[in-house]
CSV table of C-alpha atoms and ligand atoms in Angstrom, one decimal:
chain,number,residue,atom,x,y,z
A,1,MET,CA,-39.6,20.2,-21.6
A,2,HIS,CA,-41.8,17.5,-20.1
A,3,SER,CA,-43.3,17.6,-16.7
A,4,LYS,CA,-42.0,14.1,-16.0
A,5,ARG,CA,-38.4,15.1,-16.4
A,6,LYS,CA,-36.6,17.6,-14.0
A,7,PRO,CA,-35.0,20.4,-16.0
A,8,VAL,CA,-31.2,20.6,-15.7
A,9,ILE,CA,-29.2,23.7,-16.5
A,10,ALA,CA,-25.4,23.2,-16.6
A,11,GLY,CA,-22.7,25.8,-17.0
A,12,ASN,CA,-19.6,24.6,-18.9
A,13,TRP,CA,-16.9,27.1,-17.9
A,14,LYS,CA,-14.3,25.6,-20.3
A,15,MET,CA,-10.8,26.8,-19.7
A,16,PHE,CA,-11.8,30.0,-17.8
A,17,ASN,CA,-11.5,31.3,-14.2
A,18,THR,CA,-8.7,31.1,-11.7
A,19,THR,CA,-9.6,30.0,-8.2
A,20,SER,CA,-10.5,33.5,-7.0
A,21,GLU,CA,-12.5,34.3,-10.1
A,22,ALA,CA,-14.3,31.0,-9.7
A,23,ALA,CA,-15.2,31.8,-6.1
A,24,THR,CA,-16.5,35.3,-7.0
A,25,LEU,CA,-18.7,33.9,-9.8
A,26,VAL,CA,-20.3,31.2,-7.6
A,27,ASN,CA,-20.8,33.6,-4.7
A,28,GLU,CA,-22.7,35.9,-7.0
A,29,LEU,CA,-24.6,33.0,-8.6
A,30,SER,CA,-25.7,31.4,-5.3
A,31,SER,CA,-27.8,34.4,-4.3
A,32,LEU,CA,-29.3,34.6,-7.8
A,33,VAL,CA,-30.5,31.0,-8.0
A,34,ALA,CA,-31.2,30.1,-4.4
A,35,ARG,CA,-35.0,30.0,-5.0
A,36,PHE,CA,-35.1,27.5,-7.8
A,37,ASN,CA,-35.5,24.1,-6.3
A,38,ASP,CA,-37.7,22.6,-9.1
A,39,ARG,CA,-34.7,22.4,-11.4
A,40,GLU,CA,-31.1,21.0,-11.2
A,41,ILE,CA,-28.3,23.6,-11.5
A,42,VAL,CA,-24.8,22.5,-12.2
A,43,VAL,CA,-21.5,24.3,-12.7
A,44,CYS,CA,-18.5,22.7,-14.3
A,45,PRO,CA,-15.3,24.7,-13.5
A,46,PRO,CA,-11.9,23.7,-14.6
A,47,PHE,CA,-10.3,21.0,-12.4
A,48,THR,CA,-8.1,23.5,-10.7
A,49,ALA,CA,-11.1,25.5,-9.4
A,50,LEU,CA,-13.1,22.5,-8.1
A,51,ALA,CA,-11.7,22.7,-4.6
A,52,ALA,CA,-12.3,26.5,-4.4
A,53,VAL,CA,-15.9,26.2,-5.6
A,54,ARG,CA,-17.1,23.2,-3.6
A,55,PRO,CA,-17.4,24.7,-0.1
A,56,ILE,CA,-19.3,27.7,-1.5
A,57,LEU,CA,-21.8,25.4,-3.2
A,58,ASP,CA,-22.4,23.5,0.0
A,59,GLU,CA,-24.7,26.2,1.1
A,60,THR,CA,-26.7,26.3,-2.1
A,61,GLY,CA,-28.6,23.9,-4.3
A,62,ILE,CA,-26.0,24.2,-7.0
A,63,LYS,CA,-24.1,21.0,-7.9
A,64,LEU,CA,-20.6,20.5,-9.0
A,65,GLY,CA,-19.4,18.9,-12.3
A,66,ALA,CA,-16.2,18.4,-14.2
A,67,GLN,CA,-15.5,18.8,-17.9
A,68,ASN,CA,-13.7,15.6,-18.6
A,69,VAL,CA,-12.4,12.4,-17.0
A,70,HIS,CA,-10.3,9.3,-17.8
A,71,TRP,CA,-12.0,5.9,-17.9
A,72,GLU,CA,-9.4,4.1,-15.8
A,73,GLU,CA,-9.6,4.0,-12.0
A,74,LYS,CA,-6.0,4.7,-11.4
A,75,GLY,CA,-2.6,4.1,-12.8
A,76,ALA,CA,0.2,5.5,-14.9
A,77,PHE,CA,-1.8,7.9,-17.0
A,78,THR,CA,0.1,11.2,-16.7
A,79,GLY,CA,-2.2,14.2,-16.8
A,80,GLU,CA,-5.4,12.3,-16.3
A,81,ILE,CA,-8.1,12.3,-13.6
A,82,SER,CA,-10.3,9.3,-12.6
A,83,PRO,CA,-14.0,9.2,-11.8
A,84,ALA,CA,-13.2,8.4,-8.1
A,85,MET,CA,-11.0,11.5,-8.0
A,86,LEU,CA,-13.8,13.6,-9.2
A,87,LYS,CA,-16.2,12.1,-6.6
A,88,ASP,CA,-13.5,12.8,-4.0
A,89,ALA,CA,-13.4,16.4,-5.2
A,90,GLY,CA,-17.1,16.8,-4.7
A,91,CYS,CA,-18.4,16.4,-8.2
A,92,ASP,CA,-21.7,14.8,-9.0
A,93,TYR,CA,-21.6,15.4,-12.7
A,94,VAL,CA,-19.1,15.1,-15.6
A,95,ILE,CA,-19.3,16.3,-19.2
A,96,LEU,CA,-18.2,13.6,-21.7
A,97,GLY,CA,-17.4,13.9,-25.4
A,98,HIS,CA,-17.7,17.7,-25.7
A,99,SER,CA,-17.1,18.7,-29.3
A,100,GLU,CA,-14.0,20.6,-28.3
A,101,ARG,CA,-12.6,17.4,-26.9
A,102,ARG,CA,-13.5,15.5,-30.0
A,103,GLN,CA,-12.0,18.2,-32.2
A,104,PHE,CA,-8.8,19.2,-30.4
A,105,PHE,CA,-8.0,16.1,-28.2
A,106,ALA,CA,-9.0,13.2,-30.5
A,107,GLU,CA,-11.9,12.0,-28.3
A,108,THR,CA,-13.8,9.3,-30.1
A,109,ASP,CA,-17.2,7.7,-29.6
A,110,GLU,CA,-15.4,4.6,-28.4
A,111,ASN,CA,-13.6,6.6,-25.7
A,112,VAL,CA,-16.8,8.3,-24.7
A,113,ASN,CA,-18.3,4.8,-24.2
A,114,ARG,CA,-15.4,3.7,-22.0
A,115,LYS,CA,-15.7,6.9,-19.9
A,116,LEU,CA,-19.5,6.5,-19.7
A,117,LYS,CA,-19.3,3.0,-18.3
A,118,SER,CA,-16.6,4.0,-15.8
A,119,VAL,CA,-18.4,7.2,-14.5
A,120,LEU,CA,-21.7,5.4,-14.1
A,121,LYS,CA,-20.0,2.7,-12.1
A,122,ALA,CA,-18.5,5.5,-9.9
A,123,GLY,CA,-21.9,7.0,-9.3
A,124,LEU,CA,-21.4,10.2,-11.3
A,125,ILE,CA,-24.0,11.6,-13.6
A,126,PRO,CA,-22.7,11.9,-17.1
A,127,ILE,CA,-23.6,14.7,-19.6
A,128,VAL,CA,-22.8,13.1,-22.9
A,129,CYS,CA,-22.4,15.6,-25.7
A,130,VAL,CA,-23.3,14.9,-29.3
A,131,GLY,CA,-23.8,17.1,-32.3
A,132,GLU,CA,-23.0,17.7,-36.0
A,133,SER,CA,-20.6,20.1,-37.7
A,134,LEU,CA,-21.8,22.8,-40.1
A,135,SER,CA,-20.6,20.8,-43.1
A,136,GLU,CA,-22.5,17.7,-41.8
A,137,ARG,CA,-25.6,19.7,-41.4
A,138,GLU,CA,-25.3,21.2,-44.8
A,139,ALA,CA,-24.8,17.7,-46.3
A,140,GLY,CA,-28.0,16.6,-44.6
A,141,ILE,CA,-26.4,13.9,-42.5
A,142,THR,CA,-27.2,15.3,-39.0
A,143,SER,CA,-29.3,12.3,-38.0
A,144,THR,CA,-26.6,9.9,-39.3
A,145,VAL,CA,-23.9,11.6,-37.2
A,146,VAL,CA,-26.0,12.0,-34.1
A,147,SER,CA,-27.3,8.4,-34.1
A,148,ARG,CA,-23.8,7.1,-34.5
A,149,GLN,CA,-22.6,9.1,-31.6
A,150,ILE,CA,-25.5,7.9,-29.5
A,151,LYS,CA,-25.3,4.2,-30.5
A,152,ILE,CA,-21.6,3.9,-30.0
A,153,GLY,CA,-21.4,6.3,-27.1
A,154,LEU,CA,-24.1,4.4,-25.1
A,155,ASP,CA,-23.4,0.9,-26.3
A,156,GLY,CA,-23.8,-1.8,-23.7
A,157,ILE,CA,-25.3,0.4,-21.0
A,158,ASP,CA,-28.1,-1.3,-19.0
A,159,ALA,CA,-31.5,0.3,-18.8
A,160,GLU,CA,-31.3,1.3,-15.1
A,161,SER,CA,-28.0,3.1,-15.5
A,162,ALA,CA,-29.1,4.7,-18.7
A,163,LYS,CA,-31.9,6.6,-17.0
A,164,LYS,CA,-29.3,8.6,-15.1
A,165,ILE,CA,-27.6,9.8,-18.3
A,166,ILE,CA,-28.1,13.3,-19.6
A,167,ILE,CA,-27.5,13.9,-23.3
A,168,ALA,CA,-26.5,17.3,-24.5
A,169,TYR,CA,-27.3,18.0,-28.1
A,170,GLU,CA,-24.8,20.7,-29.2
A,171,PRO,CA,-24.6,21.5,-32.9
A,172,ILE,CA,-21.0,22.5,-33.4
A,173,TRP,CA,-21.8,25.4,-35.6
A,174,ALA,CA,-23.9,26.9,-32.7
A,175,ILE,CA,-21.2,26.7,-30.1
A,176,GLY,CA,-19.6,30.0,-29.2
A,177,THR,CA,-20.8,31.6,-32.4
A,178,GLY,CA,-23.9,33.4,-31.3
A,179,ARG,CA,-25.7,31.4,-33.8
A,180,THR,CA,-28.4,29.3,-32.0
A,181,ALA,CA,-30.3,26.5,-33.6
A,182,SER,CA,-34.0,27.6,-33.8
A,183,ALA,CA,-36.0,26.0,-31.1
A,184,ALA,CA,-37.9,24.0,-33.7
A,185,ASP,CA,-34.7,22.7,-35.3
A,186,ALA,CA,-33.1,21.9,-31.9
A,187,ASN,CA,-36.2,20.2,-30.7
A,188,ALA,CA,-36.4,18.1,-33.9
A,189,VAL,CA,-32.9,16.7,-33.3
A,190,CYS,CA,-33.6,16.2,-29.6
A,191,ALA,CA,-36.8,14.2,-30.5
A,192,PHE,CA,-34.7,12.2,-33.0
A,193,ILE,CA,-32.2,11.4,-30.2
A,194,ARG,CA,-35.1,10.3,-28.0
A,195,LEU,CA,-36.3,8.0,-30.8
A,196,THR,CA,-32.9,6.5,-31.2
A,197,LEU,CA,-32.8,5.9,-27.4
A,198,THR,CA,-36.2,4.3,-27.6
A,199,GLY,CA,-34.9,1.9,-30.2
A,200,MET,CA,-31.9,1.0,-28.0
A,201,LEU,CA,-33.4,1.0,-24.5
A,202,GLY,CA,-37.2,1.1,-24.8
A,203,THR,CA,-39.8,3.8,-24.2
A,204,PRO,CA,-39.7,4.1,-20.4
A,205,VAL,CA,-36.0,4.6,-20.3
A,206,ALA,CA,-35.9,7.0,-23.3
A,207,ASP,CA,-38.7,9.0,-21.7
A,208,ALA,CA,-36.7,9.3,-18.5
A,209,ILE,CA,-33.4,10.5,-20.1
A,210,ARG,CA,-33.0,14.2,-20.1
A,211,ILE,CA,-31.8,15.9,-23.2
A,212,GLN,CA,-30.2,19.3,-23.1
A,213,TYR,CA,-29.6,21.7,-25.9
A,214,GLY,CA,-26.3,23.6,-26.0
A,215,GLY,CA,-24.9,26.2,-28.4
A,216,SER,CA,-25.2,29.9,-27.7
A,217,VAL,CA,-27.9,29.6,-25.1
A,218,LYS,CA,-28.6,33.1,-23.8
A,219,PRO,CA,-31.2,34.8,-21.5
A,220,ASP,CA,-33.1,35.9,-24.6
A,221,ASN,CA,-33.5,32.4,-26.2
A,222,VAL,CA,-33.7,30.0,-23.3
A,223,ASP,CA,-37.4,30.4,-22.6
A,224,GLU,CA,-38.4,29.3,-26.1
A,225,LEU,CA,-35.8,26.5,-26.2
A,226,MET,CA,-37.1,25.2,-22.8
A,227,GLY,CA,-40.7,25.4,-24.1
A,228,SER,CA,-39.9,22.7,-26.6
A,229,SER,CA,-41.3,19.2,-26.0
A,230,ASP,CA,-38.0,17.3,-26.1
A,231,ILE,CA,-35.5,19.8,-24.6
A,232,ASP,CA,-35.1,19.3,-20.9
A,233,GLY,CA,-32.3,21.6,-20.1
A,234,ALA,CA,-29.4,23.6,-21.4
A,235,LEU,CA,-25.6,23.2,-21.5
A,236,VAL,CA,-24.3,26.8,-21.4
A,237,GLY,CA,-20.8,27.9,-22.2
A,238,GLY,CA,-20.1,31.6,-22.6
A,239,ALA,CA,-23.2,32.8,-20.8
A,240,SER,CA,-22.4,30.7,-17.8
A,241,LEU,CA,-19.4,32.9,-17.1
A,242,LYS,CA,-21.6,35.8,-16.2
A,243,ALA,CA,-23.6,35.4,-13.0
A,244,ASP,CA,-26.5,37.6,-14.2
A,245,ASP,CA,-26.9,35.8,-17.5
A,246,PHE,CA,-26.6,32.3,-16.0
A,247,GLY,CA,-29.0,33.3,-13.2
A,248,ARG,CA,-31.5,34.4,-15.8
A,249,ILE,CA,-31.0,31.2,-17.8
A,250,VAL,CA,-31.6,29.1,-14.7
A,251,GLY,CA,-34.7,31.2,-14.0
A,252,PHE,CA,-36.2,30.4,-17.5
A,253,THR,CA,-39.9,30.2,-18.0
A,254,ALA,CA,-40.8,27.7,-20.6
A,255,THR,CA,-42.7,29.3,-23.4
A,256,SER,CA,-43.9,27.8,-26.7
A,257,LYS,CA,-44.6,29.6,-29.9
B,1,LIG,P1,-21.7,28.3,-25.8
B,1,LIG,O1,-21.0,26.9,-25.5
B,1,LIG,O2,-22.9,28.4,-24.9
B,1,LIG,O3,-20.6,29.3,-25.5
B,1,LIG,O4,-22.1,28.3,-27.3
B,1,LIG,C1,-21.8,25.8,-25.2
B,1,LIG,C2,-20.9,24.6,-25.0
B,1,LIG,O5,-19.8,24.5,-25.6
B,1,LIG,O6,-21.2,23.7,-24.1
């Protein structure tokens, strides 16, 4: 974490929580995180719970995000939701290219790029997910995979818009497995991502872009992760469904070993 970049902790609820469960969770959470105004806090419920969560968040510093979006503004795209619709629903953030979408719903880097351009135009803050699979890591091609995802995903984005982007580095083998990348390994890839961004957009822009780590972030590992030079936040799945755990993660104290 660098003092120039505001930390951002986001909860990715995935396909969990009905409207009443969602309301209960954010009510519990709002009292736990009210005092942290030096960090951005985001929750990303399923689409169906956005309307239930939004009025509760109005009273707090917590922001609302969605987990996916379509790149078109409107039209005959059954089952899809546009950036303007997310804005209208009270979202400020949207997750793009999560590995589960890449794996189960054929999301490609090209589609992530289309979505990214469209959400930036609509004034949403994108959280662009990248990360390698276990076999890619074992084959020693993590940097090849991640740099391709960044280069195609962020292709053609101008410098001013790029500063708003949040990247989430999520090694697929660490998601939902309880197996976290060590802080040193996670930071090494985040630093590599920043180097890739420097090559594409220049140092001032790359230094402004926040890079989160995601993959089994928990209360007991968040402090060390956040103590790493190039990790500016966390994208939290499982632990974001428990108010106490997410509250504790939001309340991290960056420590370095
Ligand atoms: P996890 O999920 O924290 O449950 O590993 C992270 C994510 O998929 O964003």
